[in-house]
PDB file of C-alpha atoms and ligand atoms in Angstrom:
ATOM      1  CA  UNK A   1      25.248  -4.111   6.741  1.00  0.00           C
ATOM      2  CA  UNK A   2      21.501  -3.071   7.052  1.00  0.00           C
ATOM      3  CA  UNK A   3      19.694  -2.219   3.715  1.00  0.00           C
ATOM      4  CA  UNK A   4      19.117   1.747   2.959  1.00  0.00           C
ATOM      5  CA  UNK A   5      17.187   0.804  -0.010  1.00  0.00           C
ATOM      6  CA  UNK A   6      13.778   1.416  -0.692  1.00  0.00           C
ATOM      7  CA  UNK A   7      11.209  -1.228  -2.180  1.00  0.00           C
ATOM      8  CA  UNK A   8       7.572  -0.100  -4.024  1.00  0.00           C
ATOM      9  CA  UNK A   9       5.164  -2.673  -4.165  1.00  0.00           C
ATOM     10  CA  UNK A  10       2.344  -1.727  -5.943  1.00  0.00           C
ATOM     11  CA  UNK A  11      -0.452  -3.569  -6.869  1.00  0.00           C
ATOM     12  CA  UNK A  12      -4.419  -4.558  -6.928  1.00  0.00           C
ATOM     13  CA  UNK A  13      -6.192  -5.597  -3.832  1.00  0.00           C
ATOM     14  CA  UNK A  14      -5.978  -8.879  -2.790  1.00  0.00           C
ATOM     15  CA  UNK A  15      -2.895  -9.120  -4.707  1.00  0.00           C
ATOM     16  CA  UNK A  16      -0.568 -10.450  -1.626  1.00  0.00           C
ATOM     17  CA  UNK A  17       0.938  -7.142  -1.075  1.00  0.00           C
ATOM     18  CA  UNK A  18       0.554  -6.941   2.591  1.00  0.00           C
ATOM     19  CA  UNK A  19       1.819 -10.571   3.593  1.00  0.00           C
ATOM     20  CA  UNK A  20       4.548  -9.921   1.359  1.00  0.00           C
ATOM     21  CA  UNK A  21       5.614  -6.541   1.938  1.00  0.00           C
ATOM     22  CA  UNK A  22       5.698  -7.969   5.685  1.00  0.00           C
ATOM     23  CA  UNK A  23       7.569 -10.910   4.821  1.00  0.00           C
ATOM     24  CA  UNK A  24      10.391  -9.382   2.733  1.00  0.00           C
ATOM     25  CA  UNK A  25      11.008  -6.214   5.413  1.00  0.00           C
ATOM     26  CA  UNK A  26      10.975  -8.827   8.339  1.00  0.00           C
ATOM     27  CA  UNK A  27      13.402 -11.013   6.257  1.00  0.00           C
ATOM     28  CA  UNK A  28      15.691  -8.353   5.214  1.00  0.00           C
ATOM     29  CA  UNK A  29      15.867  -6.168   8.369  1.00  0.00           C
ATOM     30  CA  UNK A  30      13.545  -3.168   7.028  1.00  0.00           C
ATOM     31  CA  UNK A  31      10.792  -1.070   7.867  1.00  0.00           C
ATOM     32  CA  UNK A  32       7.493  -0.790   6.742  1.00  0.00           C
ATOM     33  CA  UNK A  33       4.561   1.478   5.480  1.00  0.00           C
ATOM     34  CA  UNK A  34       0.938   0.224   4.400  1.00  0.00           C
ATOM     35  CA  UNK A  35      -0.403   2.770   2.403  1.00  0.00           C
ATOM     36  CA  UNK A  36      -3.208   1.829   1.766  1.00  0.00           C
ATOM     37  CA  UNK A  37      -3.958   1.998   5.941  1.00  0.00           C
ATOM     38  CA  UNK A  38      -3.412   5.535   5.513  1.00  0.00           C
ATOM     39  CA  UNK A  39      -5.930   6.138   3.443  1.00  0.00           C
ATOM     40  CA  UNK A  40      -8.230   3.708   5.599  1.00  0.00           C
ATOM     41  CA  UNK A  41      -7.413   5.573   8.391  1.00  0.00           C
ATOM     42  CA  UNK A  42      -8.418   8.909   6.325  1.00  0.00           C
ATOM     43  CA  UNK A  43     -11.579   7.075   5.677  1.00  0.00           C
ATOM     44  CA  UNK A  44     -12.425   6.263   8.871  1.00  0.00           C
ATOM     45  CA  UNK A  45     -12.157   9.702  10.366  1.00  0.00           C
ATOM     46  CA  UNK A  46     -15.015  10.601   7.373  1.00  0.00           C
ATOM     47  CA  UNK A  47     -17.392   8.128   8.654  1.00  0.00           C
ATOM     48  CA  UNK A  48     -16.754   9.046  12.091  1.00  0.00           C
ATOM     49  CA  UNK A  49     -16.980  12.681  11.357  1.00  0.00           C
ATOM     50  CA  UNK A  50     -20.481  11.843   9.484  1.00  0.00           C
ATOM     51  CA  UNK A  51     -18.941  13.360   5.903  1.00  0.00           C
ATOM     52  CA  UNK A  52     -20.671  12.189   3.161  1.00  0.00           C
ATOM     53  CA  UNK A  53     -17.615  10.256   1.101  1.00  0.00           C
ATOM     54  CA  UNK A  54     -18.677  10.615  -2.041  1.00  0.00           C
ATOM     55  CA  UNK A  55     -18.883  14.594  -1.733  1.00  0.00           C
ATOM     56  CA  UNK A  56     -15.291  15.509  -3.035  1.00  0.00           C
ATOM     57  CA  UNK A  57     -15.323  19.051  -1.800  1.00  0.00           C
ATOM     58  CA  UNK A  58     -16.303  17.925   1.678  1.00  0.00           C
ATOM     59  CA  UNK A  59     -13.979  15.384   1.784  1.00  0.00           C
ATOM     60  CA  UNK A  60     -11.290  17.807   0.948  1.00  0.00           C
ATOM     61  CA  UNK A  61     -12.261  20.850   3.460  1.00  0.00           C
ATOM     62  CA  UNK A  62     -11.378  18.018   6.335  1.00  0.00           C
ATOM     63  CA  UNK A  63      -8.555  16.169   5.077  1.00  0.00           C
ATOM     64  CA  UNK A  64      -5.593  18.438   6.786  1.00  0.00           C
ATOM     65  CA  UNK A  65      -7.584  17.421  10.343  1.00  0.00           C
ATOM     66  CA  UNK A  66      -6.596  14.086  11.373  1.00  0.00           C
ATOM     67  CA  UNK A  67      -3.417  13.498  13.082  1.00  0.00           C
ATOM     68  CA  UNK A  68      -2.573  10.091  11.382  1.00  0.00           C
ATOM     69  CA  UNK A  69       0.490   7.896  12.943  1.00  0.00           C
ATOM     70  CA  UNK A  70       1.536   4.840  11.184  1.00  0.00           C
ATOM     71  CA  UNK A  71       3.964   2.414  13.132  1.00  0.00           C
ATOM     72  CA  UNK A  72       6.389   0.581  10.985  1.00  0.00           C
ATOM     73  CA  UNK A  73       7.681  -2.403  12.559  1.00  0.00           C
ATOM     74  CA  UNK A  74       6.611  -4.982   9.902  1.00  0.00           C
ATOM     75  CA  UNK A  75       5.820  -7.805  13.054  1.00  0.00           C
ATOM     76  CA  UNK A  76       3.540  -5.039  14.637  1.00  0.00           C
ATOM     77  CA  UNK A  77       2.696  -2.772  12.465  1.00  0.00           C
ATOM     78  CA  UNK A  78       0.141   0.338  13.961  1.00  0.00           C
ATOM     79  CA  UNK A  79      -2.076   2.653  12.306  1.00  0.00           C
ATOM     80  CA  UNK A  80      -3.852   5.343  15.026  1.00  0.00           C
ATOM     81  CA  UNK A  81      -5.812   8.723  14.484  1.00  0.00           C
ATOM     82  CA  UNK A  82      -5.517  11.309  16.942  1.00  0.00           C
ATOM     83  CA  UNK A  83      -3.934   8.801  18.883  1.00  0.00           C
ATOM     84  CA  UNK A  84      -6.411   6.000  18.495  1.00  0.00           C
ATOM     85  CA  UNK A  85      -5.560   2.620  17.630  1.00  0.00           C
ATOM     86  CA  UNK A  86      -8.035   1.905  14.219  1.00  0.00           C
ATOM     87  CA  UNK A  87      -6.455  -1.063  13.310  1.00  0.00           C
ATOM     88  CA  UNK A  88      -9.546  -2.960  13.810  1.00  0.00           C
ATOM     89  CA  UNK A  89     -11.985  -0.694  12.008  1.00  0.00           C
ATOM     90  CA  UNK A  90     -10.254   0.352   9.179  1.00  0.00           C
ATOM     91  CA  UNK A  91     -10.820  -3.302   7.944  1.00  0.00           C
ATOM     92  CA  UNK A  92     -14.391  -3.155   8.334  1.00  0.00           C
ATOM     93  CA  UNK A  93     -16.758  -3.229   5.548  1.00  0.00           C
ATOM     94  CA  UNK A  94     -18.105   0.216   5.967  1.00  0.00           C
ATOM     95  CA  UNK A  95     -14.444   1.402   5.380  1.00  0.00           C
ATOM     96  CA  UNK A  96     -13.454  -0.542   2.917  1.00  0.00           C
ATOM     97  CA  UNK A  97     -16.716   0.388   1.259  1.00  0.00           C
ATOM     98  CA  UNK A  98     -15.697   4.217   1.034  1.00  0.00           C
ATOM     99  CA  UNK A  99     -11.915   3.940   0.585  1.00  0.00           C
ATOM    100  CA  UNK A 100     -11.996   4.165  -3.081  1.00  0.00           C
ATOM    101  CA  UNK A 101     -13.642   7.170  -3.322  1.00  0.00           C
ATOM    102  CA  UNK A 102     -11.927   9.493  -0.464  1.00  0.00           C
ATOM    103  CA  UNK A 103      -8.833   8.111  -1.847  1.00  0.00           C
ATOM    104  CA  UNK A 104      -9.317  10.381  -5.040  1.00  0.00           C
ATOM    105  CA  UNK A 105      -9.935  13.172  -3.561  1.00  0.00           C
ATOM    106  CA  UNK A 106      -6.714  15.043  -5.122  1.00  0.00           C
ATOM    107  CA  UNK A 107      -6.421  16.676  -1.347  1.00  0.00           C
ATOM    108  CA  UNK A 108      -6.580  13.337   0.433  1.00  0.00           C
ATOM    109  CA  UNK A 109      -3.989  12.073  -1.929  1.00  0.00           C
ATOM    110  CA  UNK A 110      -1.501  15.405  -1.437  1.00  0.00           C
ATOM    111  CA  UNK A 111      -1.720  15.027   2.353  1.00  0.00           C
ATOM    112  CA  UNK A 112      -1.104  11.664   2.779  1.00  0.00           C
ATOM    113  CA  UNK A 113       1.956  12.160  -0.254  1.00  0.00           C
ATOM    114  CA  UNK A 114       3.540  14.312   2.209  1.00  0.00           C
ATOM    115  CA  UNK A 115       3.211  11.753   5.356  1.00  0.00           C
ATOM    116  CA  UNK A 116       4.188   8.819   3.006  1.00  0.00           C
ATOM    117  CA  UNK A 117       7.798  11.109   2.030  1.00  0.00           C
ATOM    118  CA  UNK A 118       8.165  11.936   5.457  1.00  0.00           C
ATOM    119  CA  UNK A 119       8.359   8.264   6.894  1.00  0.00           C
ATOM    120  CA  UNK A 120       9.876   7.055   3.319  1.00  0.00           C
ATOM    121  CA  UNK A 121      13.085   9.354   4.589  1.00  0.00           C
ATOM    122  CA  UNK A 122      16.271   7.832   4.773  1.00  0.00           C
ATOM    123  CA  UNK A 123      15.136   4.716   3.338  1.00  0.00           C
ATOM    124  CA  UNK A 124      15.342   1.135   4.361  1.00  0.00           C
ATOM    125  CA  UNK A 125      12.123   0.515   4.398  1.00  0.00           C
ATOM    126  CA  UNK A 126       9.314  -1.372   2.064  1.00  0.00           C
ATOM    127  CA  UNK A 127       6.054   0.417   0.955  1.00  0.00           C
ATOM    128  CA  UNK A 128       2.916  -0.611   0.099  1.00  0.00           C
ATOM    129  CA  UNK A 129       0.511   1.539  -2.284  1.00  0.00           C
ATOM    130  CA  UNK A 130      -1.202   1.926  -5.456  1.00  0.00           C
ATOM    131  CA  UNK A 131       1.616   4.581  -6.570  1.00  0.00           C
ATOM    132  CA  UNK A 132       4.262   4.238  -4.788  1.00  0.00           C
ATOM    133  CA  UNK A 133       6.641   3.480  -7.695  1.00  0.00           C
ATOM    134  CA  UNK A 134       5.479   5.946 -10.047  1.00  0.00           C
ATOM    135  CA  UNK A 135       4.359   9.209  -7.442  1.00  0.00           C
ATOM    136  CA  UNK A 136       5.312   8.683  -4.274  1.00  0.00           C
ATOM    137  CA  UNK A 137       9.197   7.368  -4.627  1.00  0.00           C
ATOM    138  CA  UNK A 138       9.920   7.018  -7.980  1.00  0.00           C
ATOM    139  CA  UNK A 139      13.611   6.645  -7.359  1.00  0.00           C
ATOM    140  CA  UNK A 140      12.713   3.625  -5.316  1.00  0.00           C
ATOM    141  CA  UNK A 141      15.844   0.976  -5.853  1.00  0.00           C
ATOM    142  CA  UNK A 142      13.771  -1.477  -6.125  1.00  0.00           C
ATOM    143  CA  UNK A 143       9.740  -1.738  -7.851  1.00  0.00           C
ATOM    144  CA  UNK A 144       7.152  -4.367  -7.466  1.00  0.00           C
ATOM    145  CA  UNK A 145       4.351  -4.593  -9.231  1.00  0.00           C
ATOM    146  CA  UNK A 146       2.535  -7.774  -7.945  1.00  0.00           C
ATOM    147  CA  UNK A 147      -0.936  -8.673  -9.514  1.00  0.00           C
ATOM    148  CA  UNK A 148      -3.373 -11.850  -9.644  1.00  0.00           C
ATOM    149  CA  UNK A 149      -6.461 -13.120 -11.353  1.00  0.00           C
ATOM    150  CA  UNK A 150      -9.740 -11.892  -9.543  1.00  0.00           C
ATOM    151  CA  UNK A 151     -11.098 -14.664  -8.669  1.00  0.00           C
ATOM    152  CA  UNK A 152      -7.502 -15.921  -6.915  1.00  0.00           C
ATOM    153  CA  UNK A 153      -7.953 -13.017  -4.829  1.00  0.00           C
ATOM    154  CA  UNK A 154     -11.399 -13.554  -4.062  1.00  0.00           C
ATOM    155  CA  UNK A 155     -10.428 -17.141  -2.629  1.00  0.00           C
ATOM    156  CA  UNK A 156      -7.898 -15.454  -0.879  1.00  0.00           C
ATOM    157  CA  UNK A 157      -9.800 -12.537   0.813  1.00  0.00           C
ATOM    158  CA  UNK A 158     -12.428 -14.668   1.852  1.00  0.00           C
ATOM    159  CA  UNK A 159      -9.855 -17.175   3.490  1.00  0.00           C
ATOM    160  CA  UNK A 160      -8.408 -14.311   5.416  1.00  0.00           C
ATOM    161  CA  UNK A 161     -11.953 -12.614   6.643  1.00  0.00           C
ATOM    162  CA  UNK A 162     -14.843 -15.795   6.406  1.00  0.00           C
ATOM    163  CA  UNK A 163     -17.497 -12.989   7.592  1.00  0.00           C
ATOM    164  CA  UNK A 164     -16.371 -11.348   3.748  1.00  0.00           C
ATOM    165  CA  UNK A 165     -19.148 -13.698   2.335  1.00  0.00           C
ATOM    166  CA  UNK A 166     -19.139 -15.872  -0.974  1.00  0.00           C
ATOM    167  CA  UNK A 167     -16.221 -15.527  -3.900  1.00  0.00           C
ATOM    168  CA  UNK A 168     -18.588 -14.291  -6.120  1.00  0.00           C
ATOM    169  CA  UNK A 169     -19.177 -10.826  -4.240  1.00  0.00           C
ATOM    170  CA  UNK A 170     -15.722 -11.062  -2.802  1.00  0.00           C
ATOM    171  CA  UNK A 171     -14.969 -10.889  -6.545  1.00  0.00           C
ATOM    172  CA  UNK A 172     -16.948  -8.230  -7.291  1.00  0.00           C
ATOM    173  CA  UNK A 173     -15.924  -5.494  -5.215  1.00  0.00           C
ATOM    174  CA  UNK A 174     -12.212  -6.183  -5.881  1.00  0.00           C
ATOM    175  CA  UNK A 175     -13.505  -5.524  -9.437  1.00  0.00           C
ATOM    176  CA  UNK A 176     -14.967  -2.697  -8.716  1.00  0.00           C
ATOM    177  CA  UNK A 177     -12.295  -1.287  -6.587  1.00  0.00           C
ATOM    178  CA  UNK A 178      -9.910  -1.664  -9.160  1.00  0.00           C
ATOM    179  CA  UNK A 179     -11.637   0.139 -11.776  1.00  0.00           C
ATOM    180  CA  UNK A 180     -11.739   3.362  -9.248  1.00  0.00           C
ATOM    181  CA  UNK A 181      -8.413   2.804  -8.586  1.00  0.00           C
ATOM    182  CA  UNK A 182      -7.069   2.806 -12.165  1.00  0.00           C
ATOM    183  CA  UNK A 183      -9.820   4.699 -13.556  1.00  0.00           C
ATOM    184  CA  UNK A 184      -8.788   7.757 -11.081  1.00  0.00           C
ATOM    185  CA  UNK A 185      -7.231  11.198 -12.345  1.00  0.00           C
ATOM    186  CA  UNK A 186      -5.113  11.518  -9.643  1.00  0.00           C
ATOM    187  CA  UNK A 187      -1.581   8.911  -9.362  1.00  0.00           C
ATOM    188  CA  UNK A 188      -4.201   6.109 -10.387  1.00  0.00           C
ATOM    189  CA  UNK A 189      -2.909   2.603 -10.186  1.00  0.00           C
ATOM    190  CA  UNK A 190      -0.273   1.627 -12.802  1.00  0.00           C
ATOM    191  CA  UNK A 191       2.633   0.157 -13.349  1.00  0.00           C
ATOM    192  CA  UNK A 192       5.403   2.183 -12.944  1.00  0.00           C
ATOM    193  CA  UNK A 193       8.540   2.512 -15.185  1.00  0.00           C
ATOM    194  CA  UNK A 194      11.171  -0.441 -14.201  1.00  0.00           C
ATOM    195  CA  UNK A 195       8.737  -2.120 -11.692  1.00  0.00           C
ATOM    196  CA  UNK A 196       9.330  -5.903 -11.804  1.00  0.00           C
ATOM    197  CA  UNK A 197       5.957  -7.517 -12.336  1.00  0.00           C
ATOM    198  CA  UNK A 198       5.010 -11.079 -10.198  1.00  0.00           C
ATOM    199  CA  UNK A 199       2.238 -12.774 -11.074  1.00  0.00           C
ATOM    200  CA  UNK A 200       1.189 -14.240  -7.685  1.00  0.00           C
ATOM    201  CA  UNK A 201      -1.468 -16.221  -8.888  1.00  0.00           C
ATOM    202  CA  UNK A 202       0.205 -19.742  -9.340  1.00  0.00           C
ATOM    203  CA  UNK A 203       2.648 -19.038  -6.339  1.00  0.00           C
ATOM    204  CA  UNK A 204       3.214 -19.191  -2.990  1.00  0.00           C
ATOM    205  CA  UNK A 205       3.751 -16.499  -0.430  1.00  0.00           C
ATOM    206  CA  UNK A 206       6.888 -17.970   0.345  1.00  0.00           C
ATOM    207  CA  UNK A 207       7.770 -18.238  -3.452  1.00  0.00           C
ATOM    208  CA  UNK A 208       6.922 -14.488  -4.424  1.00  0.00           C
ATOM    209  CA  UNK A 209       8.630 -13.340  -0.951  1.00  0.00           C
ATOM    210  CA  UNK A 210      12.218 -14.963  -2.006  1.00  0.00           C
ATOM    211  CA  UNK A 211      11.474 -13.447  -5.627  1.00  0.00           C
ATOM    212  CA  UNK A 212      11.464  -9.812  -3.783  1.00  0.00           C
ATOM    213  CA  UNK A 213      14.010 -10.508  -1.396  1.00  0.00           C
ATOM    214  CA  UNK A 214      16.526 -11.865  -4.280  1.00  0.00           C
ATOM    215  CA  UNK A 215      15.741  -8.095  -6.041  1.00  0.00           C
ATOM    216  CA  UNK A 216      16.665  -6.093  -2.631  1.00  0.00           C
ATOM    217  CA  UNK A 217      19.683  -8.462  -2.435  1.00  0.00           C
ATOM    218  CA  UNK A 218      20.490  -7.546  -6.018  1.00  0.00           C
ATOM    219  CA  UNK A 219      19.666  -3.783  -5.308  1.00  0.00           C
ATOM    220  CA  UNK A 220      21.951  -3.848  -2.123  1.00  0.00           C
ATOM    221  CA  UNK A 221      24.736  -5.333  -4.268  1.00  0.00           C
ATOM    222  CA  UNK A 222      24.734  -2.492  -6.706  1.00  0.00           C
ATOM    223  CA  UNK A 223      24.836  -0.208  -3.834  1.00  0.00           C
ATOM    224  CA  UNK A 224      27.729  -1.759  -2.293  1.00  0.00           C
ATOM    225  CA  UNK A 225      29.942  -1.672  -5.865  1.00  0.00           C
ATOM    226  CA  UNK A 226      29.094   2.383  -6.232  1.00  0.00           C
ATOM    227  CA  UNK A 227      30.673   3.115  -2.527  1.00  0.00           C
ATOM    228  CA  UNK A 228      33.415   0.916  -3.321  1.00  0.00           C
ATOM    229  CA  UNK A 229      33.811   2.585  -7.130  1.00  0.00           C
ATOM    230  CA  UNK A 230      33.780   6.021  -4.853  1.00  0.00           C
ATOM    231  CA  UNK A 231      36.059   4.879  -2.585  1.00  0.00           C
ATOM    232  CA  UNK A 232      38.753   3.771  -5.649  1.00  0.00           C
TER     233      UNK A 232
HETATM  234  O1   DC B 301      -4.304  -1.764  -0.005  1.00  0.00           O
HETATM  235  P1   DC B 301      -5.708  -1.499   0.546  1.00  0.00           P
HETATM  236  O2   DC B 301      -6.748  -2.376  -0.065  1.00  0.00           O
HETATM  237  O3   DC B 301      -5.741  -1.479   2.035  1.00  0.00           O
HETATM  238  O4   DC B 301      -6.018  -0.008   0.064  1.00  0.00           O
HETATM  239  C1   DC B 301      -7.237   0.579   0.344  1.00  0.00           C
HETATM  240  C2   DC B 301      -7.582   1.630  -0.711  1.00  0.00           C
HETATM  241  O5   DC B 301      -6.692   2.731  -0.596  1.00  0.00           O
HETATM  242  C3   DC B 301      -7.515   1.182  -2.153  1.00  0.00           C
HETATM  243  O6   DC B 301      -8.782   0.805  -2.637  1.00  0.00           O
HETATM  244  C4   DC B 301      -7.007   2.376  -2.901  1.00  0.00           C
HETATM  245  C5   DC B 301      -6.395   3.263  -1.872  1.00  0.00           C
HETATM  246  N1   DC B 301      -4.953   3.428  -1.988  1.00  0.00           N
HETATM  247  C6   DC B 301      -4.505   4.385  -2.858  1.00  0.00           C
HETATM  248  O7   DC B 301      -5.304   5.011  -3.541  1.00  0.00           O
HETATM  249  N2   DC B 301      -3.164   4.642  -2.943  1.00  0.00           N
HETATM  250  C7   DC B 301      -2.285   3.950  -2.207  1.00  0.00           C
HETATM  251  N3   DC B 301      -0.969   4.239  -2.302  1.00  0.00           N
HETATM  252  C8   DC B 301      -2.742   2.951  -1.321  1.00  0.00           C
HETATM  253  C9   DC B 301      -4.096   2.702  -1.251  1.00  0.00           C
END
């Protein structure tokens, strides 16, 4: 029987979300949805547009424009804007640069709230965010909230993308993206009420991927005993 459920992982950057969020919904048999692409790809379509990011009200008067389609095949997954492919550049430096700020503009966030529900749907799926456990699906069966010392992360980062530079500035925009994501007024990041948290710092990918997969199991379980209660 293929999973309904839904799984929020949220967490700080660099905190393993991605490759695990991948892992678990390729394991399991479920979709997936990067948030945080979304609001990339929103990002993107500001610099390309040539609005200045850190004017809210600007920012806001465009955000209903982009057509943003986000494929969720966790082996493949796509992000496009009007039907271009920006998985490339929304992982550039200027982007990830001028995510934090777009991303709380209260308009950005409602749009992109609406697009996450919509895929979200039926369920069976595994989603990626900031809020996603306490805004965006806070019925989610299952809630993740994975976190990691900075300077793990900045070892990490820096692994993945070599042209990131040295730790040390590695480890201080995390730093500084986290205290624009928390700091926020709008869904900021947090721990949301019954998420499990995982420490990845001291573990493996592997490790932390069986530790979500063994809470969707568990999830699926309960599931399965309130059809069969309904069914009695
Ligand atoms: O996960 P990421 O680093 O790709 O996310 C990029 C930015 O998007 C992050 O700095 C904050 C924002 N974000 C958010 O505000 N809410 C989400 N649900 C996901 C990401």
């Amino acid at each position: 029987m293929s999973s309904n459920v839904v799984v929020a992982v949220d967490g700080t950057s660099g905190s393993g979300k991605s490759s695990t969020c991948r892992g678990v919904a390729s394991r399991v048999g479920l979709r997936y949805l990067d948030t945080g692409a979304q609001f990339r790809a929103m990002t993107w379509f500001m610099l390309e547009q040539g609005v200045d990011v850190n004017d809210a009200e600007a920012v806001a008067a465009r955000c209903a424009e982009p057509s943003i389609e986000s494929g969720t095949d966790p082996l493949a997954p796509t992000i496009a804007v009007d039907g271009v492919d920006v998985s490339g550049p929304i992982r550039s430096a200027e982007v990830t640069a001028a995510v934090s700020p777009v991303s709380t503009v209260p308009q950005v966030r409602q749009r992109l709230l609406e697009l996450q529900r919509s895929i979200i749907g039926e369920g069976g799926i595994v989603v990626e965010g900031r809020d996603i456990g306490s805004v965006v699906w806070p019925q989610a069966e299952v809630k993740v909230y994975l976190s990691a010392d900075a300077a793990a992360r900045a070892r990490r980062r820096i692994a993945e993308h070599a042209h990131l530079g040295d730790v040390n500035t590695a480890e201080a925009g995390l730093l500084e993206r986290d205290r624009i994501d928390s700091g926020r007024a709008t869904a900021p990041l947090t721990m949301a009420d019954g998420a499990v948290h995982i420490d990845t710092t001291h573990r493996t990918l592997d490790e932390v991927i069986d530790l979500v997969a063994g809470l969707v199991a568990d999830a699926d379980a309960v599931a399965e005993d309130h059809v069969a209660e309904d069914r009695a």
